[in-house]
mmCIF file of C-alpha atoms in Angstrom:
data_model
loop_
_atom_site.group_PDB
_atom_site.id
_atom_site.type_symbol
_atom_site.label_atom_id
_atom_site.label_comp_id
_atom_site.label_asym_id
_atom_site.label_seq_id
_atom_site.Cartn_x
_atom_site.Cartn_y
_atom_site.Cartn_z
ATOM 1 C CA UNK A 1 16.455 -3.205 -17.959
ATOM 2 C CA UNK A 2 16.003 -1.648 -15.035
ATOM 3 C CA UNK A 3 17.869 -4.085 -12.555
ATOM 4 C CA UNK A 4 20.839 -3.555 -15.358
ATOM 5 C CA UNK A 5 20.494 0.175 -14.765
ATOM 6 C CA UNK A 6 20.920 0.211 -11.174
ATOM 7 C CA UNK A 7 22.743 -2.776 -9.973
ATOM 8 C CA UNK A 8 26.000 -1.313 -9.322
ATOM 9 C CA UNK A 9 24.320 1.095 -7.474
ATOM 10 C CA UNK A 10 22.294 -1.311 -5.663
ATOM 11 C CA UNK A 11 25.586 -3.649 -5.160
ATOM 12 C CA UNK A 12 27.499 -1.028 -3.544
ATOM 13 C CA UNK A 13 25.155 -0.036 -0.993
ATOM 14 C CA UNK A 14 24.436 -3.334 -0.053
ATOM 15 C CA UNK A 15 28.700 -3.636 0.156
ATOM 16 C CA UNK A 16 28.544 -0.294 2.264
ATOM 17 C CA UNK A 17 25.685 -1.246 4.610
ATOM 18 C CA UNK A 18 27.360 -5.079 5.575
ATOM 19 C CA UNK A 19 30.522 -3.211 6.220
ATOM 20 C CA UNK A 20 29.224 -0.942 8.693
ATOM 21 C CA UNK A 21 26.894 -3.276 9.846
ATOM 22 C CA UNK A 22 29.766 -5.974 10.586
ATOM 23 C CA UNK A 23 31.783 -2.932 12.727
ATOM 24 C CA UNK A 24 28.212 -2.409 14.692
ATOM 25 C CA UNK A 25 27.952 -6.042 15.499
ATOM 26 C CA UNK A 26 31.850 -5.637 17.301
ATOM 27 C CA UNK A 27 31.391 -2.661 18.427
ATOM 28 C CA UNK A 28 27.586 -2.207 19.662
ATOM 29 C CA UNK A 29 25.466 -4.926 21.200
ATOM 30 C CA UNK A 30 21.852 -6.404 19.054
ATOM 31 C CA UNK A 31 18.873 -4.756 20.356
ATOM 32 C CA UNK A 32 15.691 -6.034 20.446
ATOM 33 C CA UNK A 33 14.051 -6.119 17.263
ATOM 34 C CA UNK A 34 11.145 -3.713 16.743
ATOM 35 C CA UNK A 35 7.597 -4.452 16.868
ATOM 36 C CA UNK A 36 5.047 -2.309 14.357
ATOM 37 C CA UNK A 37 2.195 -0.878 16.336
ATOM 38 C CA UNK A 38 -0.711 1.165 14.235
ATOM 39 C CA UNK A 39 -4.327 2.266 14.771
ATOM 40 C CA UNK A 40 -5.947 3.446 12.023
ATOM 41 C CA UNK A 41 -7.733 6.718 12.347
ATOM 42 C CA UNK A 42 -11.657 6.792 13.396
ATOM 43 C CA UNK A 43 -12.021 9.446 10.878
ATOM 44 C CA UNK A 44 -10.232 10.536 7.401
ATOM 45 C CA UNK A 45 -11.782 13.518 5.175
ATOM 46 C CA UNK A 46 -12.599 12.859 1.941
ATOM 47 C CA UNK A 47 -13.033 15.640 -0.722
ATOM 48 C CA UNK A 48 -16.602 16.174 -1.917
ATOM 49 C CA UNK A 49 -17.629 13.819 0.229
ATOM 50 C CA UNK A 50 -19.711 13.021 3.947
ATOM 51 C CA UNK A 51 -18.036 10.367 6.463
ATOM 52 C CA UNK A 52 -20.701 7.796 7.266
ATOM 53 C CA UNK A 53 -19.176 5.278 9.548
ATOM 54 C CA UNK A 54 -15.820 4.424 10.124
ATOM 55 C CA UNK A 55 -15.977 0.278 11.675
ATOM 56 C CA UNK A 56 -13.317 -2.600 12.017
ATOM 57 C CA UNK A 57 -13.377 -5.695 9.716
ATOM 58 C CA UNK A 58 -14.487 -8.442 11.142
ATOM 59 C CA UNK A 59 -12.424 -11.116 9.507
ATOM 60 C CA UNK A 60 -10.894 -13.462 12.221
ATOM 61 C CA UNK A 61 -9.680 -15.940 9.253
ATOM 62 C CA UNK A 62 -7.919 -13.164 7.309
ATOM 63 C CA UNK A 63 -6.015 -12.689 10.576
ATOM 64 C CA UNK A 64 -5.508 -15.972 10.310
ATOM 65 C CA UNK A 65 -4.024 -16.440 7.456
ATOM 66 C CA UNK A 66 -2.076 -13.335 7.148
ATOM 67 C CA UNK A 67 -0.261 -12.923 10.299
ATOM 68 C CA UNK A 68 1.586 -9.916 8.884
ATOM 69 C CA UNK A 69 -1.561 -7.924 9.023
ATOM 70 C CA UNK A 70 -1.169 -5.339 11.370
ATOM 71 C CA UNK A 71 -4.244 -3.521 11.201
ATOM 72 C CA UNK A 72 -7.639 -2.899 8.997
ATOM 73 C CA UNK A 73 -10.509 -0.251 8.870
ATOM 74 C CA UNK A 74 -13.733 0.365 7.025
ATOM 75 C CA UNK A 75 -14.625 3.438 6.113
ATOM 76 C CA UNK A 76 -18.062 4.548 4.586
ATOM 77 C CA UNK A 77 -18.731 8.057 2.763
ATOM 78 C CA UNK A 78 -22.112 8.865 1.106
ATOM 79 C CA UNK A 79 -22.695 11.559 -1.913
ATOM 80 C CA UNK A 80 -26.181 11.864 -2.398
ATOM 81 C CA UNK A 81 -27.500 8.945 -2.735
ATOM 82 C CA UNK A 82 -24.492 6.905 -3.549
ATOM 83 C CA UNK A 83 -22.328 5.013 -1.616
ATOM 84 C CA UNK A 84 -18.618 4.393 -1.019
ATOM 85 C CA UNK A 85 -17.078 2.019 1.113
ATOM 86 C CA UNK A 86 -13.030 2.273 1.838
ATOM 87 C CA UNK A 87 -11.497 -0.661 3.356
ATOM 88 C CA UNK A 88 -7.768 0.082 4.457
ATOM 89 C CA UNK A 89 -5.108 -2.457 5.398
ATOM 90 C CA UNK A 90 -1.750 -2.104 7.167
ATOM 91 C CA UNK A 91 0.712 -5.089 6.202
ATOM 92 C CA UNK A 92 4.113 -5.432 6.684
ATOM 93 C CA UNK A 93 6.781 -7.865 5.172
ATOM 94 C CA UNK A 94 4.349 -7.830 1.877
ATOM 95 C CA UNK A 95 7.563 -8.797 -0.280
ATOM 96 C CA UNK A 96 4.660 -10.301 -3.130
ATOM 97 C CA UNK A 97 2.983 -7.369 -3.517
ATOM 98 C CA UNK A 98 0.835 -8.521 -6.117
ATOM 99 C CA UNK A 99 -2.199 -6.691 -5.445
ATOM 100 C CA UNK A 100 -4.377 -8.507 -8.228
ATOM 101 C CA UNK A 101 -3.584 -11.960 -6.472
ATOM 102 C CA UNK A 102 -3.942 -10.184 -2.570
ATOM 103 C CA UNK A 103 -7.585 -9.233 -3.540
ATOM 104 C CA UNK A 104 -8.677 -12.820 -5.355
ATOM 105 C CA UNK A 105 -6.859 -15.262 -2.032
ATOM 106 C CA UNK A 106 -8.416 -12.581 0.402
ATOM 107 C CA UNK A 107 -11.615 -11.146 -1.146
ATOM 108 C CA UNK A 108 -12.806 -14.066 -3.695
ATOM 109 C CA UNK A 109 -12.222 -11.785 -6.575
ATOM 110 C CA UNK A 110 -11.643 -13.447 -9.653
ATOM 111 C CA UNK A 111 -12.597 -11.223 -12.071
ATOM 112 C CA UNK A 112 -9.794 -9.552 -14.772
ATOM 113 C CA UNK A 113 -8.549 -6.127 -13.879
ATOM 114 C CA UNK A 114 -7.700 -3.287 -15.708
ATOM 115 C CA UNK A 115 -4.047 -1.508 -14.403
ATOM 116 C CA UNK A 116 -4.357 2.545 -14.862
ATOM 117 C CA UNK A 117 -1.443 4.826 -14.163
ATOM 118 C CA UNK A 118 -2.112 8.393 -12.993
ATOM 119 C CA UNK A 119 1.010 11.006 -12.459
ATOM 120 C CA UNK A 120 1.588 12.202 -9.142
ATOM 121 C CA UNK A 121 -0.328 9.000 -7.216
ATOM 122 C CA UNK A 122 1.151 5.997 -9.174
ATOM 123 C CA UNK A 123 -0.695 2.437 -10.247
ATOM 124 C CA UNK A 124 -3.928 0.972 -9.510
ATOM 125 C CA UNK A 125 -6.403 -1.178 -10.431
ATOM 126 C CA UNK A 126 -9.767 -1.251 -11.618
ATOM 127 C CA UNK A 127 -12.358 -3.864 -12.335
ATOM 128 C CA UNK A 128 -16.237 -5.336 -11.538
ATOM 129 C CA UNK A 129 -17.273 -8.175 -8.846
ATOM 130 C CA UNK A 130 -21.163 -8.354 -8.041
ATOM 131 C CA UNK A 131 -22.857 -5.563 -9.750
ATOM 132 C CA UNK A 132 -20.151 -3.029 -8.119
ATOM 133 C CA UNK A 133 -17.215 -1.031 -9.788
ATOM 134 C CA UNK A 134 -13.759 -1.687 -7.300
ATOM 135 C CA UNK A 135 -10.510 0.022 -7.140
ATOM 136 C CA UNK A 136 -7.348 -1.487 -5.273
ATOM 137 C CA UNK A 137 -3.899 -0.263 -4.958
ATOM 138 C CA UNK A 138 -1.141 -0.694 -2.552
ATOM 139 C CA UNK A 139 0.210 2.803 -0.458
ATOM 140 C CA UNK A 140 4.292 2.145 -0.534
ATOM 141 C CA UNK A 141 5.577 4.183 2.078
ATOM 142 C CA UNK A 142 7.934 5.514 -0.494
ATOM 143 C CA UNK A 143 7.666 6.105 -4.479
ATOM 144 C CA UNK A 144 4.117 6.043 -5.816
ATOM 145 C CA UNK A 145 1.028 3.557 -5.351
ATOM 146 C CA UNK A 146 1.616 0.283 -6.577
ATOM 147 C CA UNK A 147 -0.795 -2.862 -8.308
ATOM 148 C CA UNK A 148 2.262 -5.228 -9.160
ATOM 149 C CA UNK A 149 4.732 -7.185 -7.891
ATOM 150 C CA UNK A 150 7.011 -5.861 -10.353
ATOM 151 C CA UNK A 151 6.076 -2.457 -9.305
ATOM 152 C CA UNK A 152 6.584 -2.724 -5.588
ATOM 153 C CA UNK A 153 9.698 -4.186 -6.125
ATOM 154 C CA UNK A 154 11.628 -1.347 -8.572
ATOM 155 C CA UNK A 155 9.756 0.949 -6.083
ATOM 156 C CA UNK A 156 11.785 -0.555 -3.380
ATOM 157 C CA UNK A 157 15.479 -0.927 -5.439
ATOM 158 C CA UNK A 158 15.226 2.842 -6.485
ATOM 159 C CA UNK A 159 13.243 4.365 -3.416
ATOM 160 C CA UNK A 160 14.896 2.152 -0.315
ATOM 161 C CA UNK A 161 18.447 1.867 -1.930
ATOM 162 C CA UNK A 162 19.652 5.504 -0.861
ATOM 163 C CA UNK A 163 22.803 6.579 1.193
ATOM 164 C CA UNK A 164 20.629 8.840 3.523
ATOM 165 C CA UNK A 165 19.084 5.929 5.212
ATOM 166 C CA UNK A 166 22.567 4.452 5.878
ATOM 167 C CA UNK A 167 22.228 5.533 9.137
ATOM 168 C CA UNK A 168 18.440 4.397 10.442
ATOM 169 C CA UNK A 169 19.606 0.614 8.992
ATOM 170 C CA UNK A 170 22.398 0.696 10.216
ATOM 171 C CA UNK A 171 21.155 1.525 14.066
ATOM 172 C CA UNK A 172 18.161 -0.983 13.339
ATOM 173 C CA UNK A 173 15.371 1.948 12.771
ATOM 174 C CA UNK A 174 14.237 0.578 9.545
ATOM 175 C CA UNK A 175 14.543 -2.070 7.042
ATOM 176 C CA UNK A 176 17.254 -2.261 3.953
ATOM 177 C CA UNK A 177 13.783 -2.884 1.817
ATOM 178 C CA UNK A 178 10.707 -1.516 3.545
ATOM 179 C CA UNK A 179 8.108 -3.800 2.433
ATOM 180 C CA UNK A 180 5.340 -2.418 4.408
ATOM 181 C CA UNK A 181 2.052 -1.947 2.621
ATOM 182 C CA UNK A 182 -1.430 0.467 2.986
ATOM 183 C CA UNK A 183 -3.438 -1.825 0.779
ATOM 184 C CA UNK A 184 -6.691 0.192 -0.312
ATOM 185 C CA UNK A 185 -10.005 -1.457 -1.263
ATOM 186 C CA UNK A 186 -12.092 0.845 -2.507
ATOM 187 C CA UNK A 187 -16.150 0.081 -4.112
ATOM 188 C CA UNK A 188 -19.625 1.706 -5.090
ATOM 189 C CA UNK A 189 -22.671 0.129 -6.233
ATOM 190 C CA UNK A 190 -23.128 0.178 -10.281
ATOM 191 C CA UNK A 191 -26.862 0.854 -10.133
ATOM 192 C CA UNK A 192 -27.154 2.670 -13.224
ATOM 193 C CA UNK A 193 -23.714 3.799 -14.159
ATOM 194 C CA UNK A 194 -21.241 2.046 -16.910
ATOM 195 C CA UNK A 195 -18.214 0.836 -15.377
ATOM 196 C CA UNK A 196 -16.024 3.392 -16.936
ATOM 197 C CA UNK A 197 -18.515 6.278 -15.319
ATOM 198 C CA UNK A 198 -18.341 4.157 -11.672
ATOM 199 C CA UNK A 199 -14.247 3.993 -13.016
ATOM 200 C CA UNK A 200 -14.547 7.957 -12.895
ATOM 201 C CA UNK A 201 -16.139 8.284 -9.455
ATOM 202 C CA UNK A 202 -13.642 5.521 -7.892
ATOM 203 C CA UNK A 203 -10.647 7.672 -9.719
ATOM 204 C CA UNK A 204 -11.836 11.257 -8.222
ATOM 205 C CA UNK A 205 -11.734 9.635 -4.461
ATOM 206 C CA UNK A 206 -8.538 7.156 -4.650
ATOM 207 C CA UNK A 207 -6.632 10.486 -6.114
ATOM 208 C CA UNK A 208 -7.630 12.516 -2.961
ATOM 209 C CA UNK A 209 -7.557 9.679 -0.442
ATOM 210 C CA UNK A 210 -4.062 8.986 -1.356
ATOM 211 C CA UNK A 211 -2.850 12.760 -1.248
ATOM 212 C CA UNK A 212 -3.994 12.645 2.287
ATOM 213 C CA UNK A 213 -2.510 9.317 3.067
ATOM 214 C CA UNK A 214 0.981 9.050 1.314
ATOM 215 C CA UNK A 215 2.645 11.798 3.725
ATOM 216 C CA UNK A 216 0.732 10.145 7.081
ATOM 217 C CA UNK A 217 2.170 6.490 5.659
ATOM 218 C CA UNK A 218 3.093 4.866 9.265
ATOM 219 C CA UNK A 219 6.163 5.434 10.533
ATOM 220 C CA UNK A 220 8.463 2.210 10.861
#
C-alpha cells in the first residue's frame, strides 16, 4: 500500500535526479567519494540520571564482520542502586535494517521481542536475555526510530525522496537513500522487577536519550 501510494512520486525523482546527474557527469568532473568519520561523545546527559563511565567496545570480531561499522561506545548511568548500560553504534550502508536479526548475529540474542511504538520517537523493541530487561532501536537520521526492515525502508522512500535534497545528491554531499544507522542497545538488571516494570524504566531513558540524539544524528 504504501509503495502504491508513493511510487510516482518516488519514480519521478529518481527520473529528475539521473537527468541532472547525467548533465553533471558532462559538465563537472567525479570527485572523490566521501569517507564517514565519527567519534562518539565521552559524555551524553541523561535525564534523572548520573553518568558512570563512558568506555569503547572491545569487539575486534564485530569489526570484523561488519566492516560498515564506523564507530561504537558504552555508556553506563546509575540511579540508586540500579544500573544502566547504553551501548551506541554508528553504521552506515545498513540497507537490512532489521534490528531484531542485527542484535541475535551480533549479540547472541535469540530470545522473541516485543515491537512498541511511541509518538514523537518512533519503533523499538523490547525483550529479556539473561535475567536482564533490553531495549534496541535503530536512530534514522531522518523520520522516527526504527526496529524493522520494513520500517527503515518506508522511512527512507518518504523521508530521503524529497526535491530539497536535489541539490546535496546531485553535488555528491549525500546519498539518494541515506542508510546510515545509530543502533541503540540499551539494558538493566531484572533483580526484582517484572519485565513490564524493567519495560517502564528502559522506556523513560530510550525516550530522553533519543530527544537528545535525533537532532545531533551525524552529519553525512
Amino acid at each position: 500500500m504504501f509503495w502504491k501510494e508513493n511510487r510516482i512520486q518516488f519514480l519521478a525523482f529518481i527520473f529528475s535526479v539521473g537527468v541532472l546527474v547525467a548533465g553533471k557527469s558532462i559538465f563537472f568532473p567525479p570527485i572523490k567519494e566521501k569517507t564517514h568519520t565519527f567519534a562518539f561523545p565521552e559524555e551524553v546527559p541523561l535525564a534523572q540520571w548520573q553518568t558512570s563511565v563512558a568506555t569503547p567496545i572491545k569487539s575486534s570480531t564485530e569489526t570484523q564482520q561488519n566492516p560498515d561499522l564506523l564507530a561504537k561506545k558504552h555508556y553506563r548511568y546509575v540511579k540508586n542502586d540500579l544500573s544502566l548500560d547504553i551501548e551506541m553504534r554508528y553504521l552506515q550502508n545498513f540497507y537490512y535494517a532489521d534490528i531484531g536479526a542485527y542484535i541475535q548475529r551480533n549479540l547472541g540474542i535469540k530470545s522473541s521481542t516485543l515491537v512498541r511504538q511511541q509518538e514523537g520517537v518512533g519503533y523499538y523493541g523490547l525483550g529479556i536475555d539473561k535475567q536482564k530487561a533490553y531495549l534496541s532501536s535503530c536512530i534514522n537520521p531522518r523520520g522516527g526510530s526504527t526496529f524493522t526492515h520494513t520500517q527503515f525502508r518506508e522511512n527512507r522512500i518518504s523521508q530521503d525522496i524529497s526535491l530539497n535534497r536535489v541539490i546535496p545528491i546531485l553535488l555528491g554531499e549525500e546519498a539518494l537513500l541515506d542508510k546510515r544507522c545509530l543502533w541503540v542497545y540499551l539494558s538493566i538488571p531484572l533483580k526484582n522487577s517484572s519485565p513490564e516494570e524493567a519495560y517502564q524504566t528502559l522506556e523513560k531513558a530510550w525516550f530522553s536519550w533519543y530527544q537528545w540524539w535525533q537532532p545531533r544524528f551525524p552529519k553525512p
